[in-house]
Short mmCIF file of C-alpha atoms and ligand atoms in Angstrom, two decimals:
data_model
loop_
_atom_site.label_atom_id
_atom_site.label_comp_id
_atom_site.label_asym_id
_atom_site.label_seq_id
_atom_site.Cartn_x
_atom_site.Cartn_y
_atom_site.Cartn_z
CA UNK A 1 16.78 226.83 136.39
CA UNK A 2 19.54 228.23 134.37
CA UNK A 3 22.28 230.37 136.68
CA UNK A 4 24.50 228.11 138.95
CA UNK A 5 27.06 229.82 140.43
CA UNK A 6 30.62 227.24 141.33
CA UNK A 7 31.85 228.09 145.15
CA UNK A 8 34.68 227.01 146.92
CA UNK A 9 33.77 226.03 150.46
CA UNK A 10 37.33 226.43 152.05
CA UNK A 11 40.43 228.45 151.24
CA UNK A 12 40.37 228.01 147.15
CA UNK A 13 42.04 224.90 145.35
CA UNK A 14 38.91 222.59 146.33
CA UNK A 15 38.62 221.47 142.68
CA UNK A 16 36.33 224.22 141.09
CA UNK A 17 38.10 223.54 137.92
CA UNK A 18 37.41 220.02 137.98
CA UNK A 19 33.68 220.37 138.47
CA UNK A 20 32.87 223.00 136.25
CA UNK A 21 34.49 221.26 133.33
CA UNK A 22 32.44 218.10 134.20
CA UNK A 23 29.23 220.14 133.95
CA UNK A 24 30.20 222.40 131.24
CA UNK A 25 29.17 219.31 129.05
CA UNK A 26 25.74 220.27 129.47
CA UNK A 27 26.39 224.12 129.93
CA UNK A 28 25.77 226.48 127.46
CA UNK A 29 28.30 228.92 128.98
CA UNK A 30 31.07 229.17 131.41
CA UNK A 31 31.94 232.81 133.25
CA UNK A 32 34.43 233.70 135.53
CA UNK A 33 33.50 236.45 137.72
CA UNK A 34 36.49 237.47 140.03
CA UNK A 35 39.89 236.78 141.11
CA UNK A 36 43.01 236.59 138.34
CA UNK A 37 45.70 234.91 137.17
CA UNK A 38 46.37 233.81 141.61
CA UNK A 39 43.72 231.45 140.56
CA UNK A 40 45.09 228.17 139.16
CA UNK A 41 42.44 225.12 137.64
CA UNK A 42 43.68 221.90 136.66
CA UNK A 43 41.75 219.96 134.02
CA UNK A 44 42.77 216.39 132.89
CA UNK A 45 41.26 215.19 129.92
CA UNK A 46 42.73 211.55 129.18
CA UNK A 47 46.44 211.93 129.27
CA UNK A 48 46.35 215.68 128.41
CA UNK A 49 46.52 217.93 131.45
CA UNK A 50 45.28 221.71 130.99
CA UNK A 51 46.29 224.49 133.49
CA UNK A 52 44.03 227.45 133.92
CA UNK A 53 44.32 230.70 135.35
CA UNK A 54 41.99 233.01 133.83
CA UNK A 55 40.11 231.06 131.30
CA UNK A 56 37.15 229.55 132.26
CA UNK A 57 37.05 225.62 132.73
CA UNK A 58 34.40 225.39 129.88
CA UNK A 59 36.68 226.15 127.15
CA UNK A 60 38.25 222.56 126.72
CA UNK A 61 34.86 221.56 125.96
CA UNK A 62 34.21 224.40 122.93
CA UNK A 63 31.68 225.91 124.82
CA UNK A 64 31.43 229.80 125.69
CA UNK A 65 33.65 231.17 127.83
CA UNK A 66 33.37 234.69 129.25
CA UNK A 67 35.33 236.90 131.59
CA UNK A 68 33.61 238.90 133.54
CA UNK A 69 33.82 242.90 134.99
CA UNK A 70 35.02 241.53 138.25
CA UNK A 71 37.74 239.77 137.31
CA UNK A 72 41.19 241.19 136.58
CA UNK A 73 43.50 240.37 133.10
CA UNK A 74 47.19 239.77 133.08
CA UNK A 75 46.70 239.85 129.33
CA UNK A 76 49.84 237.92 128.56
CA UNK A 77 49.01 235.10 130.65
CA UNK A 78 45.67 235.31 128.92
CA UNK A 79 47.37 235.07 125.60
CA UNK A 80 49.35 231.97 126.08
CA UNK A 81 45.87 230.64 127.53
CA UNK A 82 44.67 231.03 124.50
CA UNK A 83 47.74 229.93 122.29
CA UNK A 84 47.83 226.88 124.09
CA UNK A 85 43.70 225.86 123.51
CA UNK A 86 44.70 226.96 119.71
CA UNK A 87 47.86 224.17 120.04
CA UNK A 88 45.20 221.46 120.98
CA UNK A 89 42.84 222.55 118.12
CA UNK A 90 40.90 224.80 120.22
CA UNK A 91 39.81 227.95 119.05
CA UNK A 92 38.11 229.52 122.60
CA UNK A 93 35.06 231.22 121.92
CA UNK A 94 35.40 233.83 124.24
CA UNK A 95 34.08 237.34 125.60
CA UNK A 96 35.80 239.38 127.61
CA UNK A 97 34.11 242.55 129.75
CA UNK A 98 35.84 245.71 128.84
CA UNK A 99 35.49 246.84 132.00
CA UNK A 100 37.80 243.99 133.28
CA UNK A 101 40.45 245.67 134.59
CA UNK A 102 44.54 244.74 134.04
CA UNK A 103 47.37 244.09 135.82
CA UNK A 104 50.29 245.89 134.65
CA UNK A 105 53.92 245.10 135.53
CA UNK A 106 54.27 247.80 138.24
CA UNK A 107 51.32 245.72 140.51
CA UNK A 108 53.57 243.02 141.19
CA UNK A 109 56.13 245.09 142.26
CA UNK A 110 54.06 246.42 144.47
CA UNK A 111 52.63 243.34 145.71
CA UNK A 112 55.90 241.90 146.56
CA UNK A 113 57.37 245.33 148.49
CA UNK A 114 53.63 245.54 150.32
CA UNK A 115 54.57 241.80 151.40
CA UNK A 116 57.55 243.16 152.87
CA UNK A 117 56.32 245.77 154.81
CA UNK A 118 53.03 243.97 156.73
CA UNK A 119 53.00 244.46 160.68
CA UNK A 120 51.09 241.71 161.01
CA UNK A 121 53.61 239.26 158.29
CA UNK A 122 53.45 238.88 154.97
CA UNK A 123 49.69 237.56 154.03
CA UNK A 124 51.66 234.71 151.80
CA UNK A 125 50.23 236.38 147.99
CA UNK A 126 50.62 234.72 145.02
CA UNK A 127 52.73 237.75 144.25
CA UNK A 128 50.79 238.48 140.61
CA UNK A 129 49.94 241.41 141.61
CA UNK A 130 46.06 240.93 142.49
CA UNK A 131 46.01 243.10 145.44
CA UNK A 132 47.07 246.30 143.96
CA UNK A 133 45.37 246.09 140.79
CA UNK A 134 42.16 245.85 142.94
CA UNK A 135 43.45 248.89 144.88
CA UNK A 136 43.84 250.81 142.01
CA UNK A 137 40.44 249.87 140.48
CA UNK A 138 38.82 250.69 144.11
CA UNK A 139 40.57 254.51 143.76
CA UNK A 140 39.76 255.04 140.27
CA UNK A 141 43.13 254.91 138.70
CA UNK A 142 43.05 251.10 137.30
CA UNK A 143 43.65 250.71 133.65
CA UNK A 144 40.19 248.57 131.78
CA UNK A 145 40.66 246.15 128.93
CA UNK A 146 39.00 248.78 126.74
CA UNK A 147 41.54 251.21 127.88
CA UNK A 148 44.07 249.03 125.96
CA UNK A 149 42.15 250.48 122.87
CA UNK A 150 42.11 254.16 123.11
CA UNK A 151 45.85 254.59 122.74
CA UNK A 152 46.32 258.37 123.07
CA UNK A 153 43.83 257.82 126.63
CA UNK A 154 46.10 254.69 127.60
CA UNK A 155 49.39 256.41 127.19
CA UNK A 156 47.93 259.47 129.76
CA UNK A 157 46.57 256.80 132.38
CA UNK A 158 49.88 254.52 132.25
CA UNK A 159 51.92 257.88 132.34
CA UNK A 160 50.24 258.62 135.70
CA UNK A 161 49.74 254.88 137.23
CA UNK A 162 54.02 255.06 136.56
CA UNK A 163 54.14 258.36 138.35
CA UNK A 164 52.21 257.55 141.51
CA UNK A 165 53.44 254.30 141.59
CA UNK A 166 56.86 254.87 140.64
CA UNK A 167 57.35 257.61 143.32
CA UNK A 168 55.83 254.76 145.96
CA UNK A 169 58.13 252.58 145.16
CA UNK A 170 61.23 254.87 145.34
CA UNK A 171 60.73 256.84 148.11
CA UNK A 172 58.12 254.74 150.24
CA UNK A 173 59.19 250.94 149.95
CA UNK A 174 62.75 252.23 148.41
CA UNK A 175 62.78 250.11 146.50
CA UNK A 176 66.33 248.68 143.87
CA UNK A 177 67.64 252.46 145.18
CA UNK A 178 70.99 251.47 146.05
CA UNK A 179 73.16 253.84 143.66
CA UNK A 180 70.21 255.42 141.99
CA UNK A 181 70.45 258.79 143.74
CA UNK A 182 71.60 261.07 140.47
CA UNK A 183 68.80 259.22 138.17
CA UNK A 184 65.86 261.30 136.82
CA UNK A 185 62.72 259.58 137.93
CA UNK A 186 62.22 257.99 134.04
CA UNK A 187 65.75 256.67 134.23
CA UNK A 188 65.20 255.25 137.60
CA UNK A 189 61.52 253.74 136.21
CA UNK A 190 63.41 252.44 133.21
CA UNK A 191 66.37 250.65 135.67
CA UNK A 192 63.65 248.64 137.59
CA UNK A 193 61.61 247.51 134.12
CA UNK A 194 59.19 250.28 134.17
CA UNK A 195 60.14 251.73 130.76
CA UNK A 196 56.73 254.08 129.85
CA UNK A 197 57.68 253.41 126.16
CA UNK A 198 58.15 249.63 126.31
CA UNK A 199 55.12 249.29 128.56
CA UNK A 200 52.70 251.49 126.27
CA UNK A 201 53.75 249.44 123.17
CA UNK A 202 53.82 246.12 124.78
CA UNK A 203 50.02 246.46 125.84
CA UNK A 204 48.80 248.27 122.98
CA UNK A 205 50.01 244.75 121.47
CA UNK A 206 48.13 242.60 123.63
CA UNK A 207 45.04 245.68 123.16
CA UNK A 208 45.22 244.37 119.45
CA UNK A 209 45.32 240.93 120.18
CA UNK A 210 42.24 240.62 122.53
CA UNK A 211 40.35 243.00 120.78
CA UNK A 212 38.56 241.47 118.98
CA UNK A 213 37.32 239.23 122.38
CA UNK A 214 35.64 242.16 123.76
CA UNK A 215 31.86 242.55 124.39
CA UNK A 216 29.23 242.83 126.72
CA UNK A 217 29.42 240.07 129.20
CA UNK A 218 25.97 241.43 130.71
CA UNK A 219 24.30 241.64 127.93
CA UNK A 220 25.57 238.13 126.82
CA UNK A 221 24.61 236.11 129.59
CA UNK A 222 21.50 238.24 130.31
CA UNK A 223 19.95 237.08 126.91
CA UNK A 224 20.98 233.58 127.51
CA UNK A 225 19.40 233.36 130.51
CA UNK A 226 16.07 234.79 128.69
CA UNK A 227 16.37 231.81 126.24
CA UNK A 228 16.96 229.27 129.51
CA UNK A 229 20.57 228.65 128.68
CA UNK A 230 22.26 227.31 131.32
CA UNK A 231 25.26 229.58 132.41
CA UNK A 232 28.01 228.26 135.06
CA UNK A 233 29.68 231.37 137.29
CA UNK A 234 32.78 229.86 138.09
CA UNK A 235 33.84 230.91 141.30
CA UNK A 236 37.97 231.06 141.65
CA UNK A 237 39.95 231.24 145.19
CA UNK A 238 37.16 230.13 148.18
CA UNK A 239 34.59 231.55 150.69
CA UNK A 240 37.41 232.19 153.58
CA UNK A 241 39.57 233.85 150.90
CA UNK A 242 36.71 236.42 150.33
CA UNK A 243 38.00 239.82 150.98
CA UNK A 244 34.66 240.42 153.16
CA UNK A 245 33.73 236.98 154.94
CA UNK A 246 37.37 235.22 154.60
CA UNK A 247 40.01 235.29 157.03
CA UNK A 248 41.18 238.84 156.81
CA UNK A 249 44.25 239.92 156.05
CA UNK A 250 45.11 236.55 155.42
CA UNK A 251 42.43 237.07 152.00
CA UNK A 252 42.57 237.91 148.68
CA UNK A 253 41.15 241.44 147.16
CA UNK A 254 37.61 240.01 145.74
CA UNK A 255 34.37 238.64 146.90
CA UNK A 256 35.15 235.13 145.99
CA UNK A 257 31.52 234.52 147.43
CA UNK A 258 28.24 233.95 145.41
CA UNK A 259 27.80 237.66 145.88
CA UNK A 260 30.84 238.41 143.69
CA UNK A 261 28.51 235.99 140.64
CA UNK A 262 26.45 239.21 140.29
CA UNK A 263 28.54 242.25 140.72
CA UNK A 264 31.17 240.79 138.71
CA UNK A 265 29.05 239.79 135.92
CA UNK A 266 26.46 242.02 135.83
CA UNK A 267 23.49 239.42 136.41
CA UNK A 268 21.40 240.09 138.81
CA UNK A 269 20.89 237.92 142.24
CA UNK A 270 16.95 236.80 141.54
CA UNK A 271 18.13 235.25 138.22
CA UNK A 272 20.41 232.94 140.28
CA UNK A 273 19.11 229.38 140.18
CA UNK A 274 21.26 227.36 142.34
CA UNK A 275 24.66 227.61 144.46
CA UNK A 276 26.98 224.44 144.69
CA UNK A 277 30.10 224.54 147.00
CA UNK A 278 32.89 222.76 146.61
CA UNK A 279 34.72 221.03 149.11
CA UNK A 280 37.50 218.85 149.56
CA UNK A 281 36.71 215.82 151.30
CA UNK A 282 39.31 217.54 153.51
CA UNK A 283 40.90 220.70 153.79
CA UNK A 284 43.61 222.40 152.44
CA UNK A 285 44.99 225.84 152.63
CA UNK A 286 47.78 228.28 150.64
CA UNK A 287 49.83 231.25 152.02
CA UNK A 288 49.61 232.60 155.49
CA UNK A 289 46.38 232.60 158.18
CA UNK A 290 44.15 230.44 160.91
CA UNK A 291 44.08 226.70 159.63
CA UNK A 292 42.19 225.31 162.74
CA UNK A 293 42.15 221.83 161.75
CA UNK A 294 46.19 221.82 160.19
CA UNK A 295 47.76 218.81 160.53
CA UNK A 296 51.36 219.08 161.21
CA UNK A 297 52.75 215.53 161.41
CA UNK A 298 53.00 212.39 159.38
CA UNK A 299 49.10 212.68 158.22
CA UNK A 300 49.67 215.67 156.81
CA UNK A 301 52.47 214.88 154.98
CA UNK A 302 50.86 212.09 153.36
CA UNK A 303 47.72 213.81 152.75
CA UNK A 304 50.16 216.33 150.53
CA UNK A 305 51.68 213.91 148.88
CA UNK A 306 49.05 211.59 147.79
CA UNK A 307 46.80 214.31 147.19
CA UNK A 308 49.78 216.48 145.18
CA UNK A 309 48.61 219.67 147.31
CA UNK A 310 51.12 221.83 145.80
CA UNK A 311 49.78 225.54 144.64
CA UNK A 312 48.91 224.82 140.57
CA UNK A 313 50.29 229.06 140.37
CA UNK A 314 53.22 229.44 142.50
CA UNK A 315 54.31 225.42 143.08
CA UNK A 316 54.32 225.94 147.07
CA UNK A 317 53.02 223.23 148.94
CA UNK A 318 49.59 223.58 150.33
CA UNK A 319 48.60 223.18 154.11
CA UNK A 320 47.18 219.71 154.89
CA UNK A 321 44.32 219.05 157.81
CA UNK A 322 41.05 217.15 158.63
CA UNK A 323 37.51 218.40 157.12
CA UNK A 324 36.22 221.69 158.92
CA UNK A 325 32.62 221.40 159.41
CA UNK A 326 32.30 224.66 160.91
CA UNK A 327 34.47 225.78 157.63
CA UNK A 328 31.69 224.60 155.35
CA UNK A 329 28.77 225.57 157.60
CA UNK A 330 29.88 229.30 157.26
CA UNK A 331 29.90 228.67 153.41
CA UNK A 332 26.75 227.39 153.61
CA UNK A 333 25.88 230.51 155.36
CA UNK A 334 26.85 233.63 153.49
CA UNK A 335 26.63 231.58 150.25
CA UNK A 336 23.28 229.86 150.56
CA UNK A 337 24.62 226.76 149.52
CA UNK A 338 22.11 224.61 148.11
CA UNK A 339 24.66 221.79 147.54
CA UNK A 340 27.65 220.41 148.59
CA UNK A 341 30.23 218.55 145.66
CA UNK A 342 32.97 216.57 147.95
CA UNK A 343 36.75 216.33 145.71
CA UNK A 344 39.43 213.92 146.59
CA UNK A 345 37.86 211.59 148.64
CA UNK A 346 40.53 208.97 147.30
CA UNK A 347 43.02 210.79 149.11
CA UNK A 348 42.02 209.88 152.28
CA UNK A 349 42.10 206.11 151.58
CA UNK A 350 44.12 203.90 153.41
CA UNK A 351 43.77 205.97 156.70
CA UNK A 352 43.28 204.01 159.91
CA UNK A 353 40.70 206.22 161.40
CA UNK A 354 39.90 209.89 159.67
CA UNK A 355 38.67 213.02 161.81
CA UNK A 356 35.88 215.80 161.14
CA UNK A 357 36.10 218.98 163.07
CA UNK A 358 32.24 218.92 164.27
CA UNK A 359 32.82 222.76 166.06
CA UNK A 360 34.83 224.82 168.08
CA UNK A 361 35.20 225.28 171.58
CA UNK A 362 37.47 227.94 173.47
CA UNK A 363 38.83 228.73 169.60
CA UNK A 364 39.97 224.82 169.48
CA UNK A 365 38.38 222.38 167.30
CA UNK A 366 36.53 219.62 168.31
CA UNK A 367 36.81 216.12 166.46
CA UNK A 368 34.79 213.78 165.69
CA UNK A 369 36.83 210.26 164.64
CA UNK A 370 35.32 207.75 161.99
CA UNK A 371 36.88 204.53 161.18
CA UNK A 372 38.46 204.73 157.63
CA UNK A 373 38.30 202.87 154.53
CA UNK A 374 40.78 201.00 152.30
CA UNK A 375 40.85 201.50 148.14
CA UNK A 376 38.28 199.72 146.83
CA UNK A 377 38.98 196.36 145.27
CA UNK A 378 39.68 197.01 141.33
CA UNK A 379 40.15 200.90 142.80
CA UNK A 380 37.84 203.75 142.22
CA UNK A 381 37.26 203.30 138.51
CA UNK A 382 35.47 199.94 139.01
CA UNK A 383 33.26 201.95 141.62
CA UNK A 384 32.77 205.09 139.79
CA UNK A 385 30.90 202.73 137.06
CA UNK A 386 28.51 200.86 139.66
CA UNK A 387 27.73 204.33 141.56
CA UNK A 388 27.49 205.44 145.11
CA UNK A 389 26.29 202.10 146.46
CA UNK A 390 29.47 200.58 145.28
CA UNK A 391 31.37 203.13 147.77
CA UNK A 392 32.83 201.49 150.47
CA UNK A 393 30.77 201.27 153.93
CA UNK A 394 32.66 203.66 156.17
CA UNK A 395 33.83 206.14 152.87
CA UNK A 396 29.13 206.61 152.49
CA UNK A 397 29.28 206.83 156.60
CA UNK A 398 31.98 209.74 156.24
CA UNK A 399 30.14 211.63 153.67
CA UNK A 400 27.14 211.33 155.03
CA UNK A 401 28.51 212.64 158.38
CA UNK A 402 29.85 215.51 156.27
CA UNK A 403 26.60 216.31 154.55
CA UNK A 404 24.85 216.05 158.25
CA UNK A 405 27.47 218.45 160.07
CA UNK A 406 27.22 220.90 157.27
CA UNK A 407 23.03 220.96 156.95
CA UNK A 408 23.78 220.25 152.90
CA UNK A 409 22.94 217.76 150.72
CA UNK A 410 26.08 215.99 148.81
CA UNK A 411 25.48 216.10 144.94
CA UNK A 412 29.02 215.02 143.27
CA UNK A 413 31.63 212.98 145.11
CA UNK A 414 34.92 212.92 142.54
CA UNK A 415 37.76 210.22 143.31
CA UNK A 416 40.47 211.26 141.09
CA UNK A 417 41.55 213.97 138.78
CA UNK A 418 39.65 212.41 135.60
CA UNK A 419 36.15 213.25 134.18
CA UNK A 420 34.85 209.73 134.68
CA UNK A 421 36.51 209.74 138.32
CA UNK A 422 33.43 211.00 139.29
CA UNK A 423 29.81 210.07 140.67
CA UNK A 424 26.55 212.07 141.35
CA UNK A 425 24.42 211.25 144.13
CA UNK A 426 20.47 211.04 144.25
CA UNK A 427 20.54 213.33 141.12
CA UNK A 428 22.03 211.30 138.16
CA UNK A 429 20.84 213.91 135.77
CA UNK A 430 22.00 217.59 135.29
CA UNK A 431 18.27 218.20 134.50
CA UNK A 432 17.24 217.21 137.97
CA UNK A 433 20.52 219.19 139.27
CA UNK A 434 19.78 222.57 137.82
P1 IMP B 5 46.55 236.99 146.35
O1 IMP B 5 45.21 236.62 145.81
O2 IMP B 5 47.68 236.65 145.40
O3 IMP B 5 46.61 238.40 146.80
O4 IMP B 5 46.83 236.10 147.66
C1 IMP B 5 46.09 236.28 148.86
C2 IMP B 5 45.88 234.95 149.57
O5 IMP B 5 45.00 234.15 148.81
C3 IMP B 5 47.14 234.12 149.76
O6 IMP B 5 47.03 233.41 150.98
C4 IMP B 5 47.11 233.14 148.60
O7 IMP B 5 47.81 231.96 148.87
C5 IMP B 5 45.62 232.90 148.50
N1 IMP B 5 45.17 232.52 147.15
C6 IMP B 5 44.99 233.32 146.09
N2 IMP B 5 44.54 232.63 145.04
C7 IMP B 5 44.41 231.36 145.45
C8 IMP B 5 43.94 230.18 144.81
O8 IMP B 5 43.54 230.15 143.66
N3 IMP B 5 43.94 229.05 145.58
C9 IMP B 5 44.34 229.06 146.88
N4 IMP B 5 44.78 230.13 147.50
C10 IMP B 5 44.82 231.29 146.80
#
């Protein structure tokens, strides 16, 4: 059983990153299938700590890495992605679907003035532009890594994208106007960084550069799966971020669902083996939108702070509350979860009493309270080595609870950021995982 697609349960930054590198070890592949550089994975390896946010997890550990037709490029990021791997020895082995499409520096222009202008308030973006890029791929006007290629083509599409969108921006959002009046509409582009010029010859750089990393993702992972490699989709943002089954607005502009594994690969859903979801052990939350279970006083705050929930893209501090089972059950729902892998559990140490949200009633959540658990004597390490018997008495009660609430068995629990910092349950081998 070679295809497991990587979920996140919640609202994105449940520690994807974290668990894809730990089973990349006995991956063959690692693809990332939607979402771009809003996405942010943070992979500790001893005392070296990578941040991700467009290459998948599996790189640190030499093994293929592929970037799917669903997701979209900031191609510099990308670069220094790359550059840094190369500064650690790493030389990424990497394919990249042409038909990935890029964001150019006009979408987060636009992102930031569309911000602005929401009736409802801003949905809280990561401002890099994700939205519009999307937008423009949905109305057949987005510019494709292969696009970078065919110069004379490229120079014609960005020519238009800077016409439409430069027009928007002036005379729609108005945007950096003030004293612009006399300016031809190239002058004005020019005054607010859109230079047609600078732009064309900027990308047709990066074109060069990641060249050579094109190829087709399809066909790639399609033959591995013929010759039972095992291939990880790594999922990026969360099920309630999904542009379709998330929280709309308050979502970002891809199916961040298991769905999104096949369209934005090109592998089809009945060569999908297995769907884990990852979940903090409890929940956290980015930008704008319903939080249910939000804590806003003192538990909260300490949940933030011992937990660092600050956004690994833009640095803003994440929203803090108790575990959502009706959250996760939803997951489990329109991703067919088969699995549940719980992050962070050592967060919530120390607590006098935690809470789960069993349900809702009248829109308000309903709690459940469980006595809590102090750090383990000799701390998690000294557990991590004995296994899940070792966990304390009330920290197995609240899992199990968890696993109960949300009809899914728990495969991985992870106690801290590091590789070892980690424990699998009932299934000690990836064998008897995938
Ligand atoms: P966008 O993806 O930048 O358009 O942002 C849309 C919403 O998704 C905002 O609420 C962001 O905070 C949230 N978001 C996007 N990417 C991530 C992520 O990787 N983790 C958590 N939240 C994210």
């Amino acid at each position: 059983m070679p295809a497991i697609i990587v979920v996140g349960a919640q609202w994105g930054d449940e520690g994807k990153g974290k668990l894809v590198d730990y089973y990349a070890e006995k991956a063959d592949m690692v693809v990332r299938y939607q979402g771009g550089n809003n996405a942010g994975h943070t992979v500790v390896v001893g005392d070296q700590k990578f941040a991700f946010h467009l290459m998948p997890s599996g790189a640190i550990q030499g093994k293929k890495v592929l970037i799917g037709n669903g997701v979209i490029i900031n191609p510099k990021v990308l670069l220094e992605e790359i550059e840094n791997l190369r500064e650690h020895n790493i030389e990424p082995d990497l394919v990249i679907s042409p038909h990935a499409h890029v964001i150019m520096p006009y979408h987060p222009i636009i992102d930031a003035e569309q911000e602005n202008v929401r009736s409802g308030g801003a949905v809280g973006t990561t401002g890099r532009g994700i939205g519009p890029t999307y937008a423009d791929k949905a109305t057949r006007f987005g510019i494709r890594m292969e696009d970078l290629a065919s110069h004379e083509d490229f120079r014609k599409k960005l020519d238009l994208n800077l016409k439409i969108h430069g027009k928007t921006l002036r005379f729609v959002y108005e945007f950096d106007i003030e004293g612009k009046d006399e300016l031809s509409h190239e002058d004005y582009l020019c005054s607010i960084g859109l230079d047609l010029e600078k732009i064309f010859r900027e990308y047709c750089g990066y074109g060069r550069k990641l060249g050579k990393y094109l190829g087709n993702v399809d066909k790639v992972l399609n033959n591995a799966l013929d010759e039972h490699k095992l291939v990880l989709f790594e999922g990026a943002q969360g099920t309630h971020l999904d542009i379709d089954f998330g929280t709309y607005p308050n979502v970002t502009s891809s199916n961040a669902t298991a769905g999104g594994a096949c369209t934005g690969t090109g592998v089809g859903p009945t060569r999908m083996d297995k769907v884990i979801g990852v979940s903090k052990a409890y929940t956290t939350r980015v930008g704008g939108g319903p939080f249910p279970t939000e804590l806003n006083e003192e538990i909260g705050k300490r949940i933030r702070e011992v937990g660092h929930e600050f956004g690994t893209t833009t640095g803003r501090p994440r929203r803090c509350g108790w575990f959502d089972a009706e959250v996760v059950r939803y997951a489990r729902l329109v991703n067919h979860l088969d699995t549940l892998a719980i992050m962070k559990l050592d967060v919530l140490d120390g607590l006098e009493t935690v809470k789960i949200c069993t349900r809702y009633e009248e829109g308000k959540p309903i709690y459940e309270e469980m006595p809590g658990w102090q750090t383990p004597k000799g701390g998690w390490d000294a557990v991590v080595k004995t296994g899940y018997d070792a966990f304390p008495a009330n920290a197995k009660k609240y899992l199990e609870r968890i696993s109960e609430l949300c009809h899914t068995p728990i495969e991985m629990v992870s106690v801290g950021p590091e590789r070892s910092q980690t424990v699998l349950l009932s299934r000690p081998q990836l064998e008897q995982i995938v």
